[in-house]
GROMACS .gro file of C-alpha atoms in nm:
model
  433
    1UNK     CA    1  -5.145 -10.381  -6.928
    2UNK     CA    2  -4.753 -10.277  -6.943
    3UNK     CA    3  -4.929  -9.882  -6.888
    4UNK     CA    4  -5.092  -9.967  -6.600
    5UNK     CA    5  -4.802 -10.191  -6.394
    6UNK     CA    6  -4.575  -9.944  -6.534
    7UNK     CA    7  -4.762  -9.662  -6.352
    8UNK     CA    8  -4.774  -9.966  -6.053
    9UNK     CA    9  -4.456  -9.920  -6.009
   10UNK     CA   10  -4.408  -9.537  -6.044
   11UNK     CA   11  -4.681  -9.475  -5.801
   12UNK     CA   12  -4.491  -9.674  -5.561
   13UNK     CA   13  -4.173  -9.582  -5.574
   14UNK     CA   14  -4.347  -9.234  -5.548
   15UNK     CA   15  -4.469  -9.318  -5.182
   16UNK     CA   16  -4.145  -9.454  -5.080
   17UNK     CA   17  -4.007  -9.131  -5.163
   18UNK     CA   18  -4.245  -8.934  -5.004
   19UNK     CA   19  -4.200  -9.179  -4.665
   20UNK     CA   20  -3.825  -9.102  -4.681
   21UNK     CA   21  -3.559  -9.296  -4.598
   22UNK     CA   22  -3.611  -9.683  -4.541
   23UNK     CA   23  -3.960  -9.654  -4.655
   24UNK     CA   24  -3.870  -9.659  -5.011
   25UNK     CA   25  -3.832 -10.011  -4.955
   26UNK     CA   26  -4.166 -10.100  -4.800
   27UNK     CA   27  -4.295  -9.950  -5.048
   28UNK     CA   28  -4.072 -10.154  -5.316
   29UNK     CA   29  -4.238 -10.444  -5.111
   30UNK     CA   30  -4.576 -10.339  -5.181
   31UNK     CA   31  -4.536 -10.258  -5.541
   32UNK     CA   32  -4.434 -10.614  -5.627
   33UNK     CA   33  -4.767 -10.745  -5.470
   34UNK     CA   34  -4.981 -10.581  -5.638
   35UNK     CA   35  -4.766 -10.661  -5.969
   36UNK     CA   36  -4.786 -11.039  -5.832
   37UNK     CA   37  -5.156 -11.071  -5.695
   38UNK     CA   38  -5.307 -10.814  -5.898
   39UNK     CA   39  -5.155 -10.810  -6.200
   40UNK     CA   40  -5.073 -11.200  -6.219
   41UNK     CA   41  -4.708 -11.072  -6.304
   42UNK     CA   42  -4.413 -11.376  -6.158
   43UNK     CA   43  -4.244 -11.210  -5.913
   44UNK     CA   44  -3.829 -11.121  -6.014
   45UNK     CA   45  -3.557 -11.199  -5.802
   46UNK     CA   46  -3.503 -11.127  -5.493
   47UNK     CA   47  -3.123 -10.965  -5.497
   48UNK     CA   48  -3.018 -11.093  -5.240
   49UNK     CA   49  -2.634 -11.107  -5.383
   50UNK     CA   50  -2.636 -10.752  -5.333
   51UNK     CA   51  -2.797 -10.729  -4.991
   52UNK     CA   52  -2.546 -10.971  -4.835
   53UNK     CA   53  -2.221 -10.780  -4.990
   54UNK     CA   54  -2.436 -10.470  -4.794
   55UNK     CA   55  -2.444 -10.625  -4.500
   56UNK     CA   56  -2.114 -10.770  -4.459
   57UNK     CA   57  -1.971 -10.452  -4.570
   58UNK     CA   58  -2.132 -10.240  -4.311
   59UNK     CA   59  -2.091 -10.496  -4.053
   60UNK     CA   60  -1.702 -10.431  -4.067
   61UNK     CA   61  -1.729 -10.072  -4.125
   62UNK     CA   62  -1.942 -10.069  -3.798
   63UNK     CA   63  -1.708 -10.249  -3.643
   64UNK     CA   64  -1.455 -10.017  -3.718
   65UNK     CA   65  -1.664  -9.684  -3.597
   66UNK     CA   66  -1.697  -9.872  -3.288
   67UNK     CA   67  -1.360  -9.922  -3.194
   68UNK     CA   68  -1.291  -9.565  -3.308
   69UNK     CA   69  -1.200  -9.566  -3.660
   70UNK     CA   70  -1.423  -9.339  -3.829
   71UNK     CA   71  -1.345  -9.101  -3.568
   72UNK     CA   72  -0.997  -9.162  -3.640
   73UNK     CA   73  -1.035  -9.095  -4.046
   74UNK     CA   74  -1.236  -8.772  -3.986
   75UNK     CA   75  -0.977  -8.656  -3.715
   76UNK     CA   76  -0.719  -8.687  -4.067
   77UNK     CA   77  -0.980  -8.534  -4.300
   78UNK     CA   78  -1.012  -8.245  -4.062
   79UNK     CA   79  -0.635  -8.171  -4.012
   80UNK     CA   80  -0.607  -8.148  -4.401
   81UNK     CA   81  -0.909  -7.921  -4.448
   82UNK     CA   82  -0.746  -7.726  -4.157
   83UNK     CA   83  -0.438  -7.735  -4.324
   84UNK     CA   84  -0.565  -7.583  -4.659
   85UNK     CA   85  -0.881  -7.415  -4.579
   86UNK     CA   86  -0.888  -7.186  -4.900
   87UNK     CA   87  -0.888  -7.493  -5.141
   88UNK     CA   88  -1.159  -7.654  -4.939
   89UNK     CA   89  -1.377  -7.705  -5.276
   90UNK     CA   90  -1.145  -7.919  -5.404
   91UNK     CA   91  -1.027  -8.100  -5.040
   92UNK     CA   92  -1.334  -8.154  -4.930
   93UNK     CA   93  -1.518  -8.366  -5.232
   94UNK     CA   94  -1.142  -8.539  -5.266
   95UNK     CA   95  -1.216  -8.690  -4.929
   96UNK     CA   96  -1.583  -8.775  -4.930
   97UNK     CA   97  -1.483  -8.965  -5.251
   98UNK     CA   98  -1.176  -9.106  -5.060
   99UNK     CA   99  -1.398  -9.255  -4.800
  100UNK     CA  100  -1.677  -9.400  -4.982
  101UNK     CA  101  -1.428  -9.521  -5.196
  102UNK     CA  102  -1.262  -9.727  -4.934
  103UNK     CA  103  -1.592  -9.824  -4.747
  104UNK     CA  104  -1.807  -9.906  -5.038
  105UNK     CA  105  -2.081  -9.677  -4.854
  106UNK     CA  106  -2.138  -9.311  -4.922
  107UNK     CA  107  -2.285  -9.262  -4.573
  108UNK     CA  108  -1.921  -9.227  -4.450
  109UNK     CA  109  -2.019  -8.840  -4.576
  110UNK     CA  110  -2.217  -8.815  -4.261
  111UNK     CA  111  -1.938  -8.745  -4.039
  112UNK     CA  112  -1.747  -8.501  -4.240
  113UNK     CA  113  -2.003  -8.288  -4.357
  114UNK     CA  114  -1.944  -8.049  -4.030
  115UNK     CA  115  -1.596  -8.053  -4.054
  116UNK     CA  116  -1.667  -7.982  -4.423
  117UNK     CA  117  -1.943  -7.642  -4.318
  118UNK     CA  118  -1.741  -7.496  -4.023
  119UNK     CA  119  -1.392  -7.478  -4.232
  120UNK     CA  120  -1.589  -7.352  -4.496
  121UNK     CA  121  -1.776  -7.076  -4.295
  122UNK     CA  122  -1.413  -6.927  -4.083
  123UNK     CA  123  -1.279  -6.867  -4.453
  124UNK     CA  124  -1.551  -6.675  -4.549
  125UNK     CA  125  -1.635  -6.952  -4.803
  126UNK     CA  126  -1.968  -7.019  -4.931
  127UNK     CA  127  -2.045  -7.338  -4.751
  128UNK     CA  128  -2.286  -7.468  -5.040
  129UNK     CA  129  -1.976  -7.477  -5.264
  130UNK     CA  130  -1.738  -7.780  -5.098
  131UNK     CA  131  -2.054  -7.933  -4.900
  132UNK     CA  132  -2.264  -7.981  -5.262
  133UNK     CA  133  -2.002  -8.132  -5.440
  134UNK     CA  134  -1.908  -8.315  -5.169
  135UNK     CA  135  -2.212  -8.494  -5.120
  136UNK     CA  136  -2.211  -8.538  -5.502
  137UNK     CA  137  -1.860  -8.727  -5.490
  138UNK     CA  138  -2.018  -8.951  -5.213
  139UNK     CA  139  -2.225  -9.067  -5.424
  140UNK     CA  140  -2.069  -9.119  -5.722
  141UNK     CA  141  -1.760  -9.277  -5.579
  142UNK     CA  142  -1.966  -9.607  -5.520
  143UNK     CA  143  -1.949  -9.689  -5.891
  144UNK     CA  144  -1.565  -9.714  -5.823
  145UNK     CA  145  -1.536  -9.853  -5.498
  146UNK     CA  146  -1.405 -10.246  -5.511
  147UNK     CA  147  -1.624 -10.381  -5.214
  148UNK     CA  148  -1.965 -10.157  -5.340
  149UNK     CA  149  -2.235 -10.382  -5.394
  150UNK     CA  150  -2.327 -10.220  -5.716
  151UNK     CA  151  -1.961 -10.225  -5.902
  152UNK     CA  152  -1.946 -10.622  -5.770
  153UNK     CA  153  -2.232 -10.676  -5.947
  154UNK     CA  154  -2.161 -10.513  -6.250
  155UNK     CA  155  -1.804 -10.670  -6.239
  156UNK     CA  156  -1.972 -11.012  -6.192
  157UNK     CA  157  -2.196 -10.950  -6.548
  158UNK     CA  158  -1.958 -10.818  -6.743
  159UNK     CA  159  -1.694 -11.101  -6.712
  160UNK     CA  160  -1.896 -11.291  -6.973
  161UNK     CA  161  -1.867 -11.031  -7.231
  162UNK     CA  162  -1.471 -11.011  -7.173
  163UNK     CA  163  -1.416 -10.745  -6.901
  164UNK     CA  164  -1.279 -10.801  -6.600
  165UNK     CA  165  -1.287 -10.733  -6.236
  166UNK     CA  166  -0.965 -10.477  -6.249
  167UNK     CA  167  -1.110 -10.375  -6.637
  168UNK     CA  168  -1.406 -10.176  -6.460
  169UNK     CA  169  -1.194 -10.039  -6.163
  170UNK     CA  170  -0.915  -9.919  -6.429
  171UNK     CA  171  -1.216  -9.740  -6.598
  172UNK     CA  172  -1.425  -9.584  -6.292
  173UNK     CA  173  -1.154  -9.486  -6.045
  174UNK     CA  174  -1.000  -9.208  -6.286
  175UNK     CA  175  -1.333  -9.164  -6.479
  176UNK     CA  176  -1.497  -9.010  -6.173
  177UNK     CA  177  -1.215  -8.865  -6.008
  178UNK     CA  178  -1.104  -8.628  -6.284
  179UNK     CA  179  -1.518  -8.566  -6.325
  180UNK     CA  180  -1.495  -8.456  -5.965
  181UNK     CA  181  -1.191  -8.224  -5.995
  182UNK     CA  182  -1.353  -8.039  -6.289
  183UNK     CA  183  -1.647  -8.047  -6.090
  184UNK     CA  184  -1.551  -7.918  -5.803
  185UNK     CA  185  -1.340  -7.622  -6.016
  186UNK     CA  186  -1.700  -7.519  -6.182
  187UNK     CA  187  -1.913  -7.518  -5.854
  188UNK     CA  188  -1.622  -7.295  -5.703
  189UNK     CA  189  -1.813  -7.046  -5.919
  190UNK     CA  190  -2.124  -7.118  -5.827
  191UNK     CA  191  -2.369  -6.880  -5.609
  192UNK     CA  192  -2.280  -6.537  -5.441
  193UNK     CA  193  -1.986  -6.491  -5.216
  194UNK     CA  194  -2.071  -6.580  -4.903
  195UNK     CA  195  -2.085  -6.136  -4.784
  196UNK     CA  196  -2.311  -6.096  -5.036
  197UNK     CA  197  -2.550  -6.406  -4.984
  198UNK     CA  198  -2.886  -6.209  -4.846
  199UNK     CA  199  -3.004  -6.507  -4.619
  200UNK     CA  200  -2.697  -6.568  -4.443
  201UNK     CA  201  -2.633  -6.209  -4.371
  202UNK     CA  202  -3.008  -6.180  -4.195
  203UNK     CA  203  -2.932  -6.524  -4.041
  204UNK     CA  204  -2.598  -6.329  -3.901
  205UNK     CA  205  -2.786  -6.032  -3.761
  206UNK     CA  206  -3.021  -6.232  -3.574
  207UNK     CA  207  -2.714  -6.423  -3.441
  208UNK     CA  208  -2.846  -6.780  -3.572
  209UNK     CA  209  -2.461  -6.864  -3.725
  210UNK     CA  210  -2.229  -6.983  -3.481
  211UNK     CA  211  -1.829  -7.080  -3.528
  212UNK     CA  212  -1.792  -7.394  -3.307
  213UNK     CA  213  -1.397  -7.414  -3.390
  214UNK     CA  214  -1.180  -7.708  -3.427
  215UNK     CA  215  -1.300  -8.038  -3.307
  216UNK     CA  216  -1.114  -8.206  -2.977
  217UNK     CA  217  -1.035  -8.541  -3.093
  218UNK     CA  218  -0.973  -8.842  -2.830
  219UNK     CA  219  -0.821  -9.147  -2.998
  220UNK     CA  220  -0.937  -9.512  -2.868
  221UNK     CA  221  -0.649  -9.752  -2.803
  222UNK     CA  222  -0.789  -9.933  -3.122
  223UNK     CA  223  -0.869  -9.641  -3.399
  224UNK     CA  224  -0.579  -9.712  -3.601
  225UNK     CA  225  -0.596 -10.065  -3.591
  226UNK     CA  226  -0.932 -10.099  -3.684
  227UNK     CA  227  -0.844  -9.896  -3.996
  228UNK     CA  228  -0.563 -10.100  -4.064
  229UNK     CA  229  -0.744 -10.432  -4.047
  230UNK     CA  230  -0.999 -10.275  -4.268
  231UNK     CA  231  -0.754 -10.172  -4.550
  232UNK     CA  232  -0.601 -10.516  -4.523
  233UNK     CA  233  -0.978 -10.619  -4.570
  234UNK     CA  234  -0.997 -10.418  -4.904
  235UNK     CA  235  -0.694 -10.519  -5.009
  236UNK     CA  236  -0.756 -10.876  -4.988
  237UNK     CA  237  -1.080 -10.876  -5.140
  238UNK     CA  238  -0.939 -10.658  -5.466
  239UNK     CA  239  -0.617 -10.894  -5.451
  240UNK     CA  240  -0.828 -11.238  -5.458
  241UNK     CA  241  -1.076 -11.109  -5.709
  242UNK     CA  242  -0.808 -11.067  -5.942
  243UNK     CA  243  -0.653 -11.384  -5.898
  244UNK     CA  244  -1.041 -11.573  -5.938
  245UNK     CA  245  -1.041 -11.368  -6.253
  246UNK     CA  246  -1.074 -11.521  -6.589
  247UNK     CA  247  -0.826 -11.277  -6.733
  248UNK     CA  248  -0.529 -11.332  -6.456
  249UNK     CA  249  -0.634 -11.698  -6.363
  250UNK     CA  250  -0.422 -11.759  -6.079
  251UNK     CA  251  -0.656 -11.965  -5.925
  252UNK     CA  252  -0.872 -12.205  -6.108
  253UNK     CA  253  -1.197 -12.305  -6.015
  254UNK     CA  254  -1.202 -12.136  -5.669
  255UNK     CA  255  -1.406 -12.253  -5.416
  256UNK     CA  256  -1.470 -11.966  -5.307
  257UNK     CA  257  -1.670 -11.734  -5.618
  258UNK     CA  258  -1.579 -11.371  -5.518
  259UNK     CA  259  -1.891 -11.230  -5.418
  260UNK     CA  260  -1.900 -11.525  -5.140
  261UNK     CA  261  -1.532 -11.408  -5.087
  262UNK     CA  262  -1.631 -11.004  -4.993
  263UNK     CA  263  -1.861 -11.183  -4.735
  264UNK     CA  264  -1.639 -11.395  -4.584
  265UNK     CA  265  -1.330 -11.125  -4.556
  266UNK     CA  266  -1.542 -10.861  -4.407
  267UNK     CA  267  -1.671 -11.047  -4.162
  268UNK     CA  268  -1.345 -11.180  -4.068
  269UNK     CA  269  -1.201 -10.797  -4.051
  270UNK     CA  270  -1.517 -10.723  -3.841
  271UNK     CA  271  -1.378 -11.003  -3.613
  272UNK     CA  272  -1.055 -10.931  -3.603
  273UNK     CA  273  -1.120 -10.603  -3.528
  274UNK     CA  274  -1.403 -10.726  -3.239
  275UNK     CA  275  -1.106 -10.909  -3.116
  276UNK     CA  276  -0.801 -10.697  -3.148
  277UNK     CA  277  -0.971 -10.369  -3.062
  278UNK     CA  278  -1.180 -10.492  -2.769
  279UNK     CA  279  -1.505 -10.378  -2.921
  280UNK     CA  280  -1.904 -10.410  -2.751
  281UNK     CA  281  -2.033 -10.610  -2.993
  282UNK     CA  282  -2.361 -10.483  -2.855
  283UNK     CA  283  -2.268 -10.131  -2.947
  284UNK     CA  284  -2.289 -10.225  -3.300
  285UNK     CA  285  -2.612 -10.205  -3.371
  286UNK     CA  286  -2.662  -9.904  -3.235
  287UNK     CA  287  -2.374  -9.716  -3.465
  288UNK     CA  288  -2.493  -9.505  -3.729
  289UNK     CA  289  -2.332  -9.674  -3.944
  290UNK     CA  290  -2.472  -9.995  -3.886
  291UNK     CA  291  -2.845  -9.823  -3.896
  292UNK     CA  292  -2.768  -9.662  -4.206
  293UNK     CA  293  -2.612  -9.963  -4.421
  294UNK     CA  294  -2.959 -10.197  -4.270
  295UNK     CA  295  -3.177  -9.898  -4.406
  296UNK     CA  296  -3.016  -9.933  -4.766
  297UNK     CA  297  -3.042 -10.305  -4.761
  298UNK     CA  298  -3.425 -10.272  -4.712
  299UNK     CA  299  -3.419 -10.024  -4.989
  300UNK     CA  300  -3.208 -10.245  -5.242
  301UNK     CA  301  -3.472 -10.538  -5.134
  302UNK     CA  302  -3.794 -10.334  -5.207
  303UNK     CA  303  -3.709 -10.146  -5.489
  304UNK     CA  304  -3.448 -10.351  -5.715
  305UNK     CA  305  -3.715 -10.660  -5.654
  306UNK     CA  306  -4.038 -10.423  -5.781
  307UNK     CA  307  -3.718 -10.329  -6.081
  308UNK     CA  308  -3.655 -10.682  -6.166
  309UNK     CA  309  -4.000 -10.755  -6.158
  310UNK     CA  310  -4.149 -10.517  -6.386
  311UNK     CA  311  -3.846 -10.602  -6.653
  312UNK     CA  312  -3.849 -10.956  -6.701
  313UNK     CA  313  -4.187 -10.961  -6.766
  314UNK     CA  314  -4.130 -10.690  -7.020
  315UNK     CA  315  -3.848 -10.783  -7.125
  316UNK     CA  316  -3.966 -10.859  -7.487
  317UNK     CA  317  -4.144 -10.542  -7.521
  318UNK     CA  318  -3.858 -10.335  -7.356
  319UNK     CA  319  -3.640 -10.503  -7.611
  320UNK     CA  320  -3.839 -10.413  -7.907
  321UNK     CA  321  -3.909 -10.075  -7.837
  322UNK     CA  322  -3.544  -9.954  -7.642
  323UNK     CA  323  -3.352 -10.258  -7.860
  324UNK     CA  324  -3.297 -10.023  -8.150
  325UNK     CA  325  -3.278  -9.678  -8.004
  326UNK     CA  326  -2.918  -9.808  -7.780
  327UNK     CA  327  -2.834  -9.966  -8.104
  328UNK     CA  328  -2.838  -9.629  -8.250
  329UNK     CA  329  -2.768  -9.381  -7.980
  330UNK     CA  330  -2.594  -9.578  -7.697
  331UNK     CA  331  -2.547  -9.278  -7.495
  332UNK     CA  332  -2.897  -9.302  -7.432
  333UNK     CA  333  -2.784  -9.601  -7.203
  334UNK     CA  334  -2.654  -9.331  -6.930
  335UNK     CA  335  -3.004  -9.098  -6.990
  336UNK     CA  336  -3.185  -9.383  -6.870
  337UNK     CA  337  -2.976  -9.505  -6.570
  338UNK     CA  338  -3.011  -9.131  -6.472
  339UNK     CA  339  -3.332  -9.044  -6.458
  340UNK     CA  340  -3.379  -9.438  -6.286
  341UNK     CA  341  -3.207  -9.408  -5.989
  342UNK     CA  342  -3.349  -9.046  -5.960
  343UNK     CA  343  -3.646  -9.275  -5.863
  344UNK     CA  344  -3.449  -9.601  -5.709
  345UNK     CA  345  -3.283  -9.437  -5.513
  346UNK     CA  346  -2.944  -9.636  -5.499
  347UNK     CA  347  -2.638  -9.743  -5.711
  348UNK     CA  348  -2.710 -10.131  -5.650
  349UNK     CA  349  -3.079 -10.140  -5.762
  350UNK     CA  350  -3.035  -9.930  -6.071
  351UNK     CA  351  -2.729 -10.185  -6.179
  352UNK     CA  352  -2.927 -10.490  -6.049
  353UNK     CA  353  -3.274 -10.364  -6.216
  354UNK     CA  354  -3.124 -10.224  -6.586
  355UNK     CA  355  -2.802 -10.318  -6.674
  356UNK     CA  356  -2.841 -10.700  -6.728
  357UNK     CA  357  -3.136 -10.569  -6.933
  358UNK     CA  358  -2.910 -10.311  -7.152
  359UNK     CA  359  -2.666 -10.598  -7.195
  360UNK     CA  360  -2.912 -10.849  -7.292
  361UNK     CA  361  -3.044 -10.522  -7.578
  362UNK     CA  362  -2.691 -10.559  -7.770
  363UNK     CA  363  -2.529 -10.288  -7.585
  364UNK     CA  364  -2.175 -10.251  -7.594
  365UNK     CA  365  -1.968 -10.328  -7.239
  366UNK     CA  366  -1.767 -10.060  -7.276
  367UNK     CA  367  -2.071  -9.818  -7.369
  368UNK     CA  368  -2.228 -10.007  -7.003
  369UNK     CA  369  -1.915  -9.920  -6.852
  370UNK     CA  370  -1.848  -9.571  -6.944
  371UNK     CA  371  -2.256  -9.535  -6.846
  372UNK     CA  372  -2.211  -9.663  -6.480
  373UNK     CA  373  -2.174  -9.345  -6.298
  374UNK     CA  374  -2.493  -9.225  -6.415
  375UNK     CA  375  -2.643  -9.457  -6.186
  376UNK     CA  376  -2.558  -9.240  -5.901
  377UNK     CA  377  -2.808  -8.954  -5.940
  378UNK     CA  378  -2.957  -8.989  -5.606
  379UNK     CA  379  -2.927  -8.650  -5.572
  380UNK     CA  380  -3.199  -8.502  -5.774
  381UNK     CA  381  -3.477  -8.536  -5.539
  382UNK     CA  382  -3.411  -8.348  -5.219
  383UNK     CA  383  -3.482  -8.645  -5.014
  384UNK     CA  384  -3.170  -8.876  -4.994
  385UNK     CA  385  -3.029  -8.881  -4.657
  386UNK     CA  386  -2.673  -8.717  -4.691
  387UNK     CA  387  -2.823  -8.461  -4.901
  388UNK     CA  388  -3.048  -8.346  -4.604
  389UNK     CA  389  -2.776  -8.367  -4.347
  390UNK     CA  390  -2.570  -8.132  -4.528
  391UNK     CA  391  -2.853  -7.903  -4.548
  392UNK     CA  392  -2.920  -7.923  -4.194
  393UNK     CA  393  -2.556  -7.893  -4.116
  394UNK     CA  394  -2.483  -7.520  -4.294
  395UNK     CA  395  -2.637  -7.287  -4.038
  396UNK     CA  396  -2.560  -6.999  -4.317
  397UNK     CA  397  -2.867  -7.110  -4.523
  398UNK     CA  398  -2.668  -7.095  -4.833
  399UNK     CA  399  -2.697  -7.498  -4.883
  400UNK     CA  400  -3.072  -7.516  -4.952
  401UNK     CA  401  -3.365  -7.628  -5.125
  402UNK     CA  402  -3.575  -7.396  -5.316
  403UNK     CA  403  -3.945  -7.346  -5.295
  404UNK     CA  404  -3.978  -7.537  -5.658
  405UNK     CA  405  -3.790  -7.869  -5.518
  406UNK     CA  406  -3.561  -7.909  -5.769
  407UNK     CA  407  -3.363  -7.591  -5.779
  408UNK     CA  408  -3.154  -7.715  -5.487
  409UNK     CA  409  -2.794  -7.651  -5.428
  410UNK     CA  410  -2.688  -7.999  -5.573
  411UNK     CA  411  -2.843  -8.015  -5.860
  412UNK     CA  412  -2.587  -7.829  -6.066
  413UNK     CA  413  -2.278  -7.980  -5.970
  414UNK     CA  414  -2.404  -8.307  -5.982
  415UNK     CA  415  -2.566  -8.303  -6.312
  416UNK     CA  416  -2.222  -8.143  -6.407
  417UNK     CA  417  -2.050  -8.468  -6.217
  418UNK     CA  418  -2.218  -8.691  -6.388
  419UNK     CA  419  -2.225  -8.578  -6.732
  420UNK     CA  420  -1.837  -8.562  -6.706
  421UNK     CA  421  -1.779  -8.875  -6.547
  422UNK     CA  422  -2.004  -9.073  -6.862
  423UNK     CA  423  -1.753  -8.890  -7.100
  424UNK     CA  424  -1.414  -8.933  -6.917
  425UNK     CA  425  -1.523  -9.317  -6.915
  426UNK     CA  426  -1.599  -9.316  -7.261
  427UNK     CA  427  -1.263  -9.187  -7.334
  428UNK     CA  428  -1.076  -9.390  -7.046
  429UNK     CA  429  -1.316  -9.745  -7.191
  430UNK     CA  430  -1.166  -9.747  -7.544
  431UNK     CA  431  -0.841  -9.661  -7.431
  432UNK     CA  432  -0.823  -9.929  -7.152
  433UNK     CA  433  -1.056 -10.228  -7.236
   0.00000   0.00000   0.00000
């Protein structure tokens, strides 16, 4: 039976990717009935501790674009592309990662992607170059974030086996960021210059690539103190979880546990900020950001409950046969976190769905840790939603997908990305932790 619900739950994560978008989750949703009704499987936990952190997350960071933050942060990210336009490869990847690092959300990407293609495309540069690796850091910058869903919940597992909060942060914030650097040097090298690129010059004859120019930015009364209130946010969530922390122990049996805590202080910056900055409360749910982050919490419910589902009533089987082989080879740890949230489709799910699992096999923490960025290969499949936009946004047609689906301008550099950011955190875990 374990062959047939496993191809269960293939198939269906299969038609969420082919609906695109939110209906990965509906079809998570589906997948676990037929597991429960049809197969007589227990249905896993709903991860709900995840969804909420989602949720409160995006409610401030809505919040925020509302009263003219985001705006704000791009209007900064486009005077320093401006300002160095020829090192845009490295810039521009430095400040998706930035963002998503701050907002625990790599939909931030969104709104610099066409800052991102237009100061690529008046320097002559190939505009596949900075946007790929770009989206790439987007994505992998929520396994370093503090307020991400996915490195809360990892944080909140591995305490037991003796690393902390601050342990994982110390280990994934330079981890990826010197992955992305080395990154971003490689895919500098990557395709024809953008003269040469056949496409682009046909698209240029037929007069289909416009320059639109620099961007006139009008600043709300309350831009920059939405982003303050924010950062004070972030702040306050990384300084309490280190004082709730087993290893500091500043506080002692807190009330308040700390994923509780991320709730609470993001909804109180998305009130402060409703209150400081004047913001339409009703305008919320129509900001992209807000649609986005409700979209990915549908997703993390679908697909990390079919996940959870499917393991723990394996978990015996999965034990016996992938027990040994992490023993062995515990690299194999960040093969298989890979080539899962190829199909999961987010950061949160793959961490909710395996790691508990690789854990519970005997694998190491610091082999888990040094694994974690491999959970952000949402990039393979040419479906995931930034990925797309930046494809739409280069009017050159050097950012593309190929007629064999995988040989897509992404692919490369993040495979590259990834592969780099497992090793740096192999190095960085056993010097840190």
């Amino acid at each position: 039976m374990i062959t047939v619900e496993l191809i269960i739950v293939l198939l269906a994560i299969y038609l969420g990717a082919r609906l695109g978008g939110i209906g990965i989750g509906f079809a998570g949703g589906f997948g676990v009935l037929v597991l429960t009704l049809g197969c007589q499987i227990k249905p896993g936990a709903i991860p709900f501790d995840v969804i909420e952190i989602i949720m409160a997350v995006i409610a401030a960071i809505a919040a925020m674009q509302v009263a003219g933050g985001m705006d704000y942060l791009v209007s900064l990210a486009e005077r320093l592309l401006r300002k160095h336009p020829r090192h845009i490869t490295f810039l521009a990847p430095l400040v998706t990662y930035l963002m998503t690092l701050l907002a625990g959300t790599g939909h931030t990407a969104f709104s610099t992607l066409p800052v991102i293609a237009e100061v690529a495309k008046e320097q002559g540069v190939r505009p596949s170059r900075p946007l790929s690796i770009a989206v790439v850091a987007s994505q992998i910058a929520i396994t370093a974030s503090p307020i991400s869903a996915a490195v809360v919940f990892f944080a909140g597992i591995l305490e037991p086996k003796g690393i902390s909060y601050l342990g994982l942060l110390a280990v994934a914030i330079p981890s990826t960021m010197v992955a992305i650097f080395i990154a971003a040097l490689i895919t500098n090298f990557l395709g024809k210059e953008l003269k040469d690129d056949a496409i682009y010059q046909a698209k240029l004859e037929k007069g289909e690539v416009t320059l639109r120019g620099a961007n006139v930015f009008e600043e709300k009364p309350g831009a920059k103190r939405s982003v303050l209130l924010f950062l004070l946010g972030i702040v306050a969530v990384v300084f309490y979880a280190t004082a709730i922390s087993d290893t500091v122990g500043l506080i002692s049996n807190p009330l308040l546990p700390r994923n509780e805590a991320i709730v609470v202080f993001m909804l109180t910056v998305a009130t402060l900020i409703c209150v400081s900055c004047k913001v339409d409360t009703s305008e919320i749910l129509s900001a992209s950001t807000f649609k986005s982050g409700m979209s990915a919490c549908i997703c993390v419910l679908g697909v990390a409950w079919l996940g959870d589902t499917f393991v723990k009533a394996h978990i015996d089987d999965i034990q016996t046969v992938a027990g040994d082989l992490l023993q062995s080879y515990p690299w194999m740890l960040a093969v298989v976190l890979f080539f899962a949230s190829t199909l999961l489709y987010s950061q949160a799910a793959t961490a909710k769905a395996l790691m508990p699992a690789a854990l519970m096999l005997g694998v190491s923490p610091v082999t888990a840790v040094a694994s974690f960025a491999a959970v952000s290969a949402l990039f393979v499949l040419p479906t995931y939603p930034t990925l797309l936009a930046a494809v739409e946004m280069d009017d050159t047609g050097s950012t593309r997908i190929g007629k064999f689906v995988f040989n897509h301008s992404f692919l490369i550099p993040g495979v590259i990305a990834i592969v780099l950011s497992v090793l740096a955190g192999f190095i960085f875990g056993h010097l840190i932790l």
